[in-house]
GROMACS .gro file of C-alpha atoms in nm:
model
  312
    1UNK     CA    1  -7.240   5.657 -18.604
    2UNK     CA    2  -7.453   5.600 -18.315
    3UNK     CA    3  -7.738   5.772 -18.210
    4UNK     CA    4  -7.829   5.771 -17.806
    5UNK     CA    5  -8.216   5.633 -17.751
    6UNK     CA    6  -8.434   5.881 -17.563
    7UNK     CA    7  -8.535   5.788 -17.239
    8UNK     CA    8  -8.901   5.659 -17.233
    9UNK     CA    9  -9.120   5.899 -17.081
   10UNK     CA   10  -9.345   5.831 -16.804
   11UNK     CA   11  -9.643   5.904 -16.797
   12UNK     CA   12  -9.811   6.265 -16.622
   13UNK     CA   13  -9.995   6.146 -16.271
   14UNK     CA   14 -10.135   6.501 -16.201
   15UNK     CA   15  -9.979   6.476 -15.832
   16UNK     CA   16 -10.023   6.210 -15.598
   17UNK     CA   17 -10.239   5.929 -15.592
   18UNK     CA   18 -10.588   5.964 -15.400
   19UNK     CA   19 -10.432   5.629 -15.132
   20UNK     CA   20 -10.103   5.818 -15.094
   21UNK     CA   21 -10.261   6.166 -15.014
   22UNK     CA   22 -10.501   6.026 -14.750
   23UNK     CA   23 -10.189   5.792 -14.592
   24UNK     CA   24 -10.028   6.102 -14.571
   25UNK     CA   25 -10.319   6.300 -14.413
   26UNK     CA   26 -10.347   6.023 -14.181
   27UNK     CA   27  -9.974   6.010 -14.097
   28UNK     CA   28 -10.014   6.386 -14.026
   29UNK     CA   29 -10.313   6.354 -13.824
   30UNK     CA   30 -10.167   6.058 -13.585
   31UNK     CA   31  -9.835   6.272 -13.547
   32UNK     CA   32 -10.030   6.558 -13.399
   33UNK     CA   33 -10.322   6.436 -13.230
   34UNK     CA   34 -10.191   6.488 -12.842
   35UNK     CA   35 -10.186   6.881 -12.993
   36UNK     CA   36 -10.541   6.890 -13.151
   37UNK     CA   37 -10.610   6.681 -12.787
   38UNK     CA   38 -10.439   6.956 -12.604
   39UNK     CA   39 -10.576   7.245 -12.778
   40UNK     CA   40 -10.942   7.146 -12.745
   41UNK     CA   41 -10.897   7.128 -12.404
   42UNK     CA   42 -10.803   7.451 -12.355
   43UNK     CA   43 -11.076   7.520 -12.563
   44UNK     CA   44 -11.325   7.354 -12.378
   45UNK     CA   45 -11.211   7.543 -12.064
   46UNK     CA   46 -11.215   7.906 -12.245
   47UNK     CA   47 -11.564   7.809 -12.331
   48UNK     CA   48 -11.706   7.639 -12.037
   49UNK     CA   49 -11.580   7.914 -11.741
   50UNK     CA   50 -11.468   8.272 -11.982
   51UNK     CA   51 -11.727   8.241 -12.258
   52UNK     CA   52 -12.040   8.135 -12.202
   53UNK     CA   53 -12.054   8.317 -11.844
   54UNK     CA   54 -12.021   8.627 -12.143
   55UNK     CA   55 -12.294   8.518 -12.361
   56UNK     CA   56 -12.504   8.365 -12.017
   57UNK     CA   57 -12.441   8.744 -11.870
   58UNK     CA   58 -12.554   8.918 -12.141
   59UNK     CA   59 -12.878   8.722 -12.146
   60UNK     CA   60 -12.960   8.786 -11.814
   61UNK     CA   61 -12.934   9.135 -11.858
   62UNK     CA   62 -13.250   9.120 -12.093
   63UNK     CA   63 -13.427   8.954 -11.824
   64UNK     CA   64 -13.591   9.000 -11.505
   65UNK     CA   65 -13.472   8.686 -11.324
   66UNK     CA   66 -13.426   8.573 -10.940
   67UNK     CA   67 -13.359   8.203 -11.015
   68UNK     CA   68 -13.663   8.052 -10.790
   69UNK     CA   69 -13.940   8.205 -11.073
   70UNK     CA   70 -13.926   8.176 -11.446
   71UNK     CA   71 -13.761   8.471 -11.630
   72UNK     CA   72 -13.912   8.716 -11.768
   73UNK     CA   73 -13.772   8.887 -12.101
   74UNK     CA   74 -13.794   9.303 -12.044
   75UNK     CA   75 -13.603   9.441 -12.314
   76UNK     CA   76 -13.375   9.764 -12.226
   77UNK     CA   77 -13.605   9.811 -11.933
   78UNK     CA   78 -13.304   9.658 -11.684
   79UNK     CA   79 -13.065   9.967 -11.828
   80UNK     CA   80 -13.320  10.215 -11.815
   81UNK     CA   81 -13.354  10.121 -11.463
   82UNK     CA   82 -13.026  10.152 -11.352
   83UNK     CA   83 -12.984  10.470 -11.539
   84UNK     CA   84 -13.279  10.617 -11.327
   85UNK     CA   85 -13.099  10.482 -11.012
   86UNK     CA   86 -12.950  10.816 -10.818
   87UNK     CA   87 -12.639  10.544 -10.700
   88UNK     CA   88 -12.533  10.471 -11.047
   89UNK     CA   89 -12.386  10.805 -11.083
   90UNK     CA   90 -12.259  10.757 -10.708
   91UNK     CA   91 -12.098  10.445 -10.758
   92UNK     CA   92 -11.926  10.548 -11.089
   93UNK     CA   93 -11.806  10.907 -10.910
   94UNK     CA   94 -11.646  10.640 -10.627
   95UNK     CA   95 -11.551  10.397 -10.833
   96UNK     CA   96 -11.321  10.685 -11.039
   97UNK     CA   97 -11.213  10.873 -10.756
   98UNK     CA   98 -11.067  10.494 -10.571
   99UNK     CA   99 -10.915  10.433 -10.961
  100UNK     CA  100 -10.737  10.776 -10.955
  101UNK     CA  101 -10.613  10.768 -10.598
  102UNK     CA  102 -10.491  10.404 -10.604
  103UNK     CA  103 -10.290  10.486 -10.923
  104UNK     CA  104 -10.140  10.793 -10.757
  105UNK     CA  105 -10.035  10.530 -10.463
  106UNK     CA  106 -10.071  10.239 -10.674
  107UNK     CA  107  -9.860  10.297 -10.943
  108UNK     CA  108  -9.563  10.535 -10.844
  109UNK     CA  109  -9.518  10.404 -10.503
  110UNK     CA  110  -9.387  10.027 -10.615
  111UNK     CA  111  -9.182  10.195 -10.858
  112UNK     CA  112  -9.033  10.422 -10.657
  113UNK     CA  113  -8.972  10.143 -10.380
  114UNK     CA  114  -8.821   9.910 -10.686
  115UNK     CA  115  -8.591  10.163 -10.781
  116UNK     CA  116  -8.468  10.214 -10.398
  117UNK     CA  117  -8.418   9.832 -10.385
  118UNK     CA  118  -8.219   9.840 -10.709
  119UNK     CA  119  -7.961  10.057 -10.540
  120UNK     CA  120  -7.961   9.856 -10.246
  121UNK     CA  121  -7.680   9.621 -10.164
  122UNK     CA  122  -7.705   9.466  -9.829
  123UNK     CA  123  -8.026   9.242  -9.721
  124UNK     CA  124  -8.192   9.278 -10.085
  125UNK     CA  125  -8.355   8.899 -10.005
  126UNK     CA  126  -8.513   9.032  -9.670
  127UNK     CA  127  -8.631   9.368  -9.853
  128UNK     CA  128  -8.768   9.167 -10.110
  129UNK     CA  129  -8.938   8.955  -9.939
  130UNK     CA  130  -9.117   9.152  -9.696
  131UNK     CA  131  -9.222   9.389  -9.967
  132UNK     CA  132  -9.426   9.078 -10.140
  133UNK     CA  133  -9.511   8.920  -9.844
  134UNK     CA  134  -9.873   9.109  -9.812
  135UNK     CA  135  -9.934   8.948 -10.187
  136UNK     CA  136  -9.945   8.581 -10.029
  137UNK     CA  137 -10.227   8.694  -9.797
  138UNK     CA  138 -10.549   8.645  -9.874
  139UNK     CA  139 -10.731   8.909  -9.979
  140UNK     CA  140 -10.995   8.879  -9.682
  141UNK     CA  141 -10.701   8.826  -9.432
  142UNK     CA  142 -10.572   9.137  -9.531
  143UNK     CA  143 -10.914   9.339  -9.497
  144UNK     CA  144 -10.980   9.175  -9.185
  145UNK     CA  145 -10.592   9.304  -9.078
  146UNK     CA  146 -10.622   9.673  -9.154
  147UNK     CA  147 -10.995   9.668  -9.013
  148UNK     CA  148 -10.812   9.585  -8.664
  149UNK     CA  149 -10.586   9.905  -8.773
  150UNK     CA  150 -10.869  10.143  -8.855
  151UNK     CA  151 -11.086  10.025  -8.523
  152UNK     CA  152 -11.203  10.378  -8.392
  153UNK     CA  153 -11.184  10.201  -8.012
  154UNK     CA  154 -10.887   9.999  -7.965
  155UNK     CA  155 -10.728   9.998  -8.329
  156UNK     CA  156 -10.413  10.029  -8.388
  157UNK     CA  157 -10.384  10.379  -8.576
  158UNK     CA  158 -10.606  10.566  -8.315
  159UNK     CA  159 -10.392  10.401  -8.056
  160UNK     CA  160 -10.100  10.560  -8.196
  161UNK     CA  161 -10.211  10.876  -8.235
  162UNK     CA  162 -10.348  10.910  -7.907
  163UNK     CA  163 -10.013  10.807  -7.739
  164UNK     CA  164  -9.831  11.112  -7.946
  165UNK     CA  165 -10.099  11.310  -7.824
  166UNK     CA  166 -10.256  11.357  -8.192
  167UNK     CA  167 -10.624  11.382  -8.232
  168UNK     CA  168 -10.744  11.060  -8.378
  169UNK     CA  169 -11.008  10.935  -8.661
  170UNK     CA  170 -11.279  10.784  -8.765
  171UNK     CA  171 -11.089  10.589  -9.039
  172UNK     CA  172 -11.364  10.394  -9.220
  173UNK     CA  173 -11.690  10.622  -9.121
  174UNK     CA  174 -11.570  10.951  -9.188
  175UNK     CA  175 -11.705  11.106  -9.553
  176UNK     CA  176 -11.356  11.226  -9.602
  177UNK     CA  177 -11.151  10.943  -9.486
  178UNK     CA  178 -11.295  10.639  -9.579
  179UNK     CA  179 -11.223  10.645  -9.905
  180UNK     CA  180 -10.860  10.674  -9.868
  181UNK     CA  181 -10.906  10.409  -9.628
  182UNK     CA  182 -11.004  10.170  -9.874
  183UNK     CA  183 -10.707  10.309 -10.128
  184UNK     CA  184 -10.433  10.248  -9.873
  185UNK     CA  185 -10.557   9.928  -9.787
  186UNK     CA  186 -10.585   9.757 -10.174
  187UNK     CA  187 -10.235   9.986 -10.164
  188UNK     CA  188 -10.036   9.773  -9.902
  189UNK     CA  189 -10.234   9.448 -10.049
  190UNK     CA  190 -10.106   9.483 -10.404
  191UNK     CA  191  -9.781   9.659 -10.414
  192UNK     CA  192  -9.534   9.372 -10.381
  193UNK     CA  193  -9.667   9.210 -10.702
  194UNK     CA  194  -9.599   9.536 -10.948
  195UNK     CA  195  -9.289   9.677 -10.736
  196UNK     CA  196  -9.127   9.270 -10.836
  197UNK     CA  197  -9.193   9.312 -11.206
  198UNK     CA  198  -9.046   9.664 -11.195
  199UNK     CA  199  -8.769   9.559 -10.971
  200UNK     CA  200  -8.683   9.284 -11.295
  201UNK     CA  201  -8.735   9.492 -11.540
  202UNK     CA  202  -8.490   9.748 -11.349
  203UNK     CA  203  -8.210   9.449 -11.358
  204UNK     CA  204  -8.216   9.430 -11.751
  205UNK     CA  205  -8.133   9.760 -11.839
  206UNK     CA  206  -7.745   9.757 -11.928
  207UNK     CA  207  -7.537   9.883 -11.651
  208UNK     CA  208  -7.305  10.037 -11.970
  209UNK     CA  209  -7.584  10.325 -12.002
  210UNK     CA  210  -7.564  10.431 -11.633
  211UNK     CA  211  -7.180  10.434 -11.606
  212UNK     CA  212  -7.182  10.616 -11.931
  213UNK     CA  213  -7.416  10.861 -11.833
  214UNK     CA  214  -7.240  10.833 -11.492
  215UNK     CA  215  -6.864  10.969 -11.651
  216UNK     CA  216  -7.046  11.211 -11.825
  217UNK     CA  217  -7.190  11.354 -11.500
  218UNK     CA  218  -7.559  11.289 -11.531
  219UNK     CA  219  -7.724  11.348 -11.175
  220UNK     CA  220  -7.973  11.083 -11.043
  221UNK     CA  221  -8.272  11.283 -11.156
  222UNK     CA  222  -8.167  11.228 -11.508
  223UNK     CA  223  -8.032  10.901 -11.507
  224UNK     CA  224  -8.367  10.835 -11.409
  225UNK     CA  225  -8.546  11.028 -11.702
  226UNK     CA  226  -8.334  10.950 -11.956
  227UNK     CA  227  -8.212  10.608 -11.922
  228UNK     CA  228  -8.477  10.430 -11.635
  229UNK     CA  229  -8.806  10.559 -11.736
  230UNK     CA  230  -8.724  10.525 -12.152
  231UNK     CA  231  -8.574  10.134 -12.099
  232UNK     CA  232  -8.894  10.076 -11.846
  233UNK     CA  233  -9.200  10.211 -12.076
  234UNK     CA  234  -9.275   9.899 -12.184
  235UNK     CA  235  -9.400   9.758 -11.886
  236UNK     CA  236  -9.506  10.062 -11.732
  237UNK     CA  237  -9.757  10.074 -11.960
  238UNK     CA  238  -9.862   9.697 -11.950
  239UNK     CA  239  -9.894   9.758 -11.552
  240UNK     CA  240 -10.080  10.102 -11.617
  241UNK     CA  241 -10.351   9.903 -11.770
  242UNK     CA  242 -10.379   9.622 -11.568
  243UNK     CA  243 -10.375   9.833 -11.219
  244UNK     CA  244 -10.691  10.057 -11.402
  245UNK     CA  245 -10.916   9.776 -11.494
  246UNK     CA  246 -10.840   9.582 -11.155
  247UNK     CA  247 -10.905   9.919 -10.979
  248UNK     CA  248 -11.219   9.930 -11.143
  249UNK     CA  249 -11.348   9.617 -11.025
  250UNK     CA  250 -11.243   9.661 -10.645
  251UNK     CA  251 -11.511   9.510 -10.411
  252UNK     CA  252 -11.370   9.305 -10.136
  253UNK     CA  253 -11.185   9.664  -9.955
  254UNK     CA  254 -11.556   9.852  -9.956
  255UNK     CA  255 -11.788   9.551  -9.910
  256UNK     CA  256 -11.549   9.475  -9.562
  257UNK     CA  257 -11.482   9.762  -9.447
  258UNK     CA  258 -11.773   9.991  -9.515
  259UNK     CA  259 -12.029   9.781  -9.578
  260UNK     CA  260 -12.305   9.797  -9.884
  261UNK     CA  261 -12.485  10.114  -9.749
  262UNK     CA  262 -12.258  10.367  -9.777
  263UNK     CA  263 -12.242  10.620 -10.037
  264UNK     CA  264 -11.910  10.753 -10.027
  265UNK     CA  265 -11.797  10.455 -10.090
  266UNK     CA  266 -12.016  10.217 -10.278
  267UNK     CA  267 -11.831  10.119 -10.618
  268UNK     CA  268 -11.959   9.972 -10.940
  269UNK     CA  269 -11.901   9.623 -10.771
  270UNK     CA  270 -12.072   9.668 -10.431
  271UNK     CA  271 -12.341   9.816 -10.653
  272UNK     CA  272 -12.345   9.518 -10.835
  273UNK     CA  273 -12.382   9.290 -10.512
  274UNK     CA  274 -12.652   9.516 -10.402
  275UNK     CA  275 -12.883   9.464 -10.750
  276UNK     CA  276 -12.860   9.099 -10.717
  277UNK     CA  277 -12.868   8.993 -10.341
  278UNK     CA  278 -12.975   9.234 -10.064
  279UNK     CA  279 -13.178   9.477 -10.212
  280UNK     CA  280 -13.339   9.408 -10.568
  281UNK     CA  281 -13.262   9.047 -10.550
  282UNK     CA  282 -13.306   9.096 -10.932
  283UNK     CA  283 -12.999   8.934 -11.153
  284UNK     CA  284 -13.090   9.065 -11.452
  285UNK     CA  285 -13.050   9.424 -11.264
  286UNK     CA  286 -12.670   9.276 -11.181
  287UNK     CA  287 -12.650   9.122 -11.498
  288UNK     CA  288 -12.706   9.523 -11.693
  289UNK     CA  289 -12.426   9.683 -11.474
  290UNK     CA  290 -12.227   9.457 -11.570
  291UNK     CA  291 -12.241   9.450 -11.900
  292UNK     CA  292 -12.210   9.814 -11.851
  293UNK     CA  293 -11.879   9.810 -11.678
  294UNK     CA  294 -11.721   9.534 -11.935
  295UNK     CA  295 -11.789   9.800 -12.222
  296UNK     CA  296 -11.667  10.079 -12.047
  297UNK     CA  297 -11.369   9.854 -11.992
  298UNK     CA  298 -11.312   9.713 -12.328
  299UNK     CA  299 -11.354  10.031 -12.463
  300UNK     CA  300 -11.085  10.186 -12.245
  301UNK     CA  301 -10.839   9.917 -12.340
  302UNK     CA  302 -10.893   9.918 -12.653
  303UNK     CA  303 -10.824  10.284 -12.726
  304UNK     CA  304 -10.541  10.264 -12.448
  305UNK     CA  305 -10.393   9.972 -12.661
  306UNK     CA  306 -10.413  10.201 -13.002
  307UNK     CA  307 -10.294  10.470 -12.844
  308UNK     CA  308  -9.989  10.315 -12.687
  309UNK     CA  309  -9.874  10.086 -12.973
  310UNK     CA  310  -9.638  10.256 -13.101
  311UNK     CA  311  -9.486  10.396 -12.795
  312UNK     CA  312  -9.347   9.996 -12.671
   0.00000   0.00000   0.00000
């Protein structure tokens, strides 16, 4: 009878050797160093031109500053000052009232004009096109454009009118008009860009659901409630958001057209422009309101985001 030897045990090495764990750290490290290069560049770049304008703003707001003088640390005294300024509340009032009315235009116009091109079948390229065309201008082009429309002498509107015999107006200097004035223009300006995105996300809803809804005699109305709006929420509310806080931050349309001076239309921007370099000449003034407006902002998104989370 023969009995089978065990097999000589080797000895436990509690893992890997210390020389094999750091040639294998190393081999990890070489294999991904163009990503760890990549990544801190990007980085670097949030840091450099996004962050520490943040942190640098923030700091100036504590301070009295001009950039020719030393600064001069005041405390809260920059906020309290803008809080006692009458054209705070003015700007904010404007500022709302050119949010509200460019989302009425804003916002419902492109989609209406992207579901109008999704029905279209002849010359979609040309439609297309000259709806987005405005969007390759630049920005002061197209200010400089509709300020040749809204001339009171020989613009373009008033010319118009007066040839059908209609009174004219005072597009950009009258208390009631100039605000709209500003709306329609950041109206035409931006409206290719959102009507494109709805226009694509109008192409991926399954044609199945409309000729379904279609044999089952669903009129347009209610193709477009139940099926459109429902596949489209999504990015309706992505481009709800974006259109408010870009609203709220409109500057170039007031600062060209109306100038710094008027109070029906001076916004939370122009106000800003006026703090730090024609009136006050003060940063940390500019520096304040805008801290102000990135809280009122972030606080807005963030309760829009919880709000809307579970509604994508």
């Amino acid at each position: 009878m023969t009995s089978e030897r065990p097999k000589a045990r080797t000895p436990y090495s509690g893992g890997a050797s210390p020389a094999s764990r750091r040639d294998k750290l190393r081999r990890k490290v070489g294999d991904n160093v163009l990503g760890y290069a990549f990544m801190a560049a990007g980085i670097a770049c949030f840091a450099l031109f996004s962050w520490y304008p943040l942190v640098r703003g923030v700091i100036l707001s504590f301070q009295q500053v001009n950039f020719v003088t030393d600064p001069i640390w005041v405390g809260f005294d920059n906020f309290k000052a803008i809080f006692d300024d009458p054209l705070f509340y003015t700007a904010w009032w404007n500022t709302l009232k050119f949010t509200v009315l460019a989302l009425i235009l804003g916002y419902l116009v492109p989609f209406a004009i992207a579901v109008i091109l999704n029905e279209i079948r002849h010359f979609k390229g040309f439609f297309r096109i000259a709806i987005y065309l405005p969007v390759m201008l630049p920005p002061i082009v197209v200010v400089l454009l509709w300020k040749f429309f809204y001339d009171p002498g020989n613009g373009l509107f008033n010319t118009v009118l007066s040839f059908l015999h209609l009174p004219t107006s005072d597009w950009t200097q009258s208390p009631k008009m100039s605000m709209i004035s500003l709306v329609l223009v950041s109206t035409w300006a931006n409206m290719g860009g959102a009507t494109i995105m709805y226009l694509a996300a109008l192409q991926n809803i399954p044609g199945e659901l409309y000729e379904a809804a279609e044999l089952e005699g669903a009129s347009v109305w209610q193709r477009l409630r139940h099926i459109t709006i429902p596949q489209m929420r999504f990015i309706m509310l992505v481009l709800l958001l974006l259109q408010i806080v870009a609203t709220m931050q409109v500057f170039i349309e007031p600062y060209q057209l109306t100038g710094t001076t008027n109070p029906d239309t001076i916004t939370v921007m122009v106000l800003i422009y006026r703090y730090a370099f024609t009136v006050n000449n003060d940063f940390g003034l500019a520096a304040a309101m805008s801290v102000l407006l990135f809280i009122v902002l972030g606080v807005f998104s963030a309760v829009y985001l919880r709000v809307t989370r579970d509604q994508d």
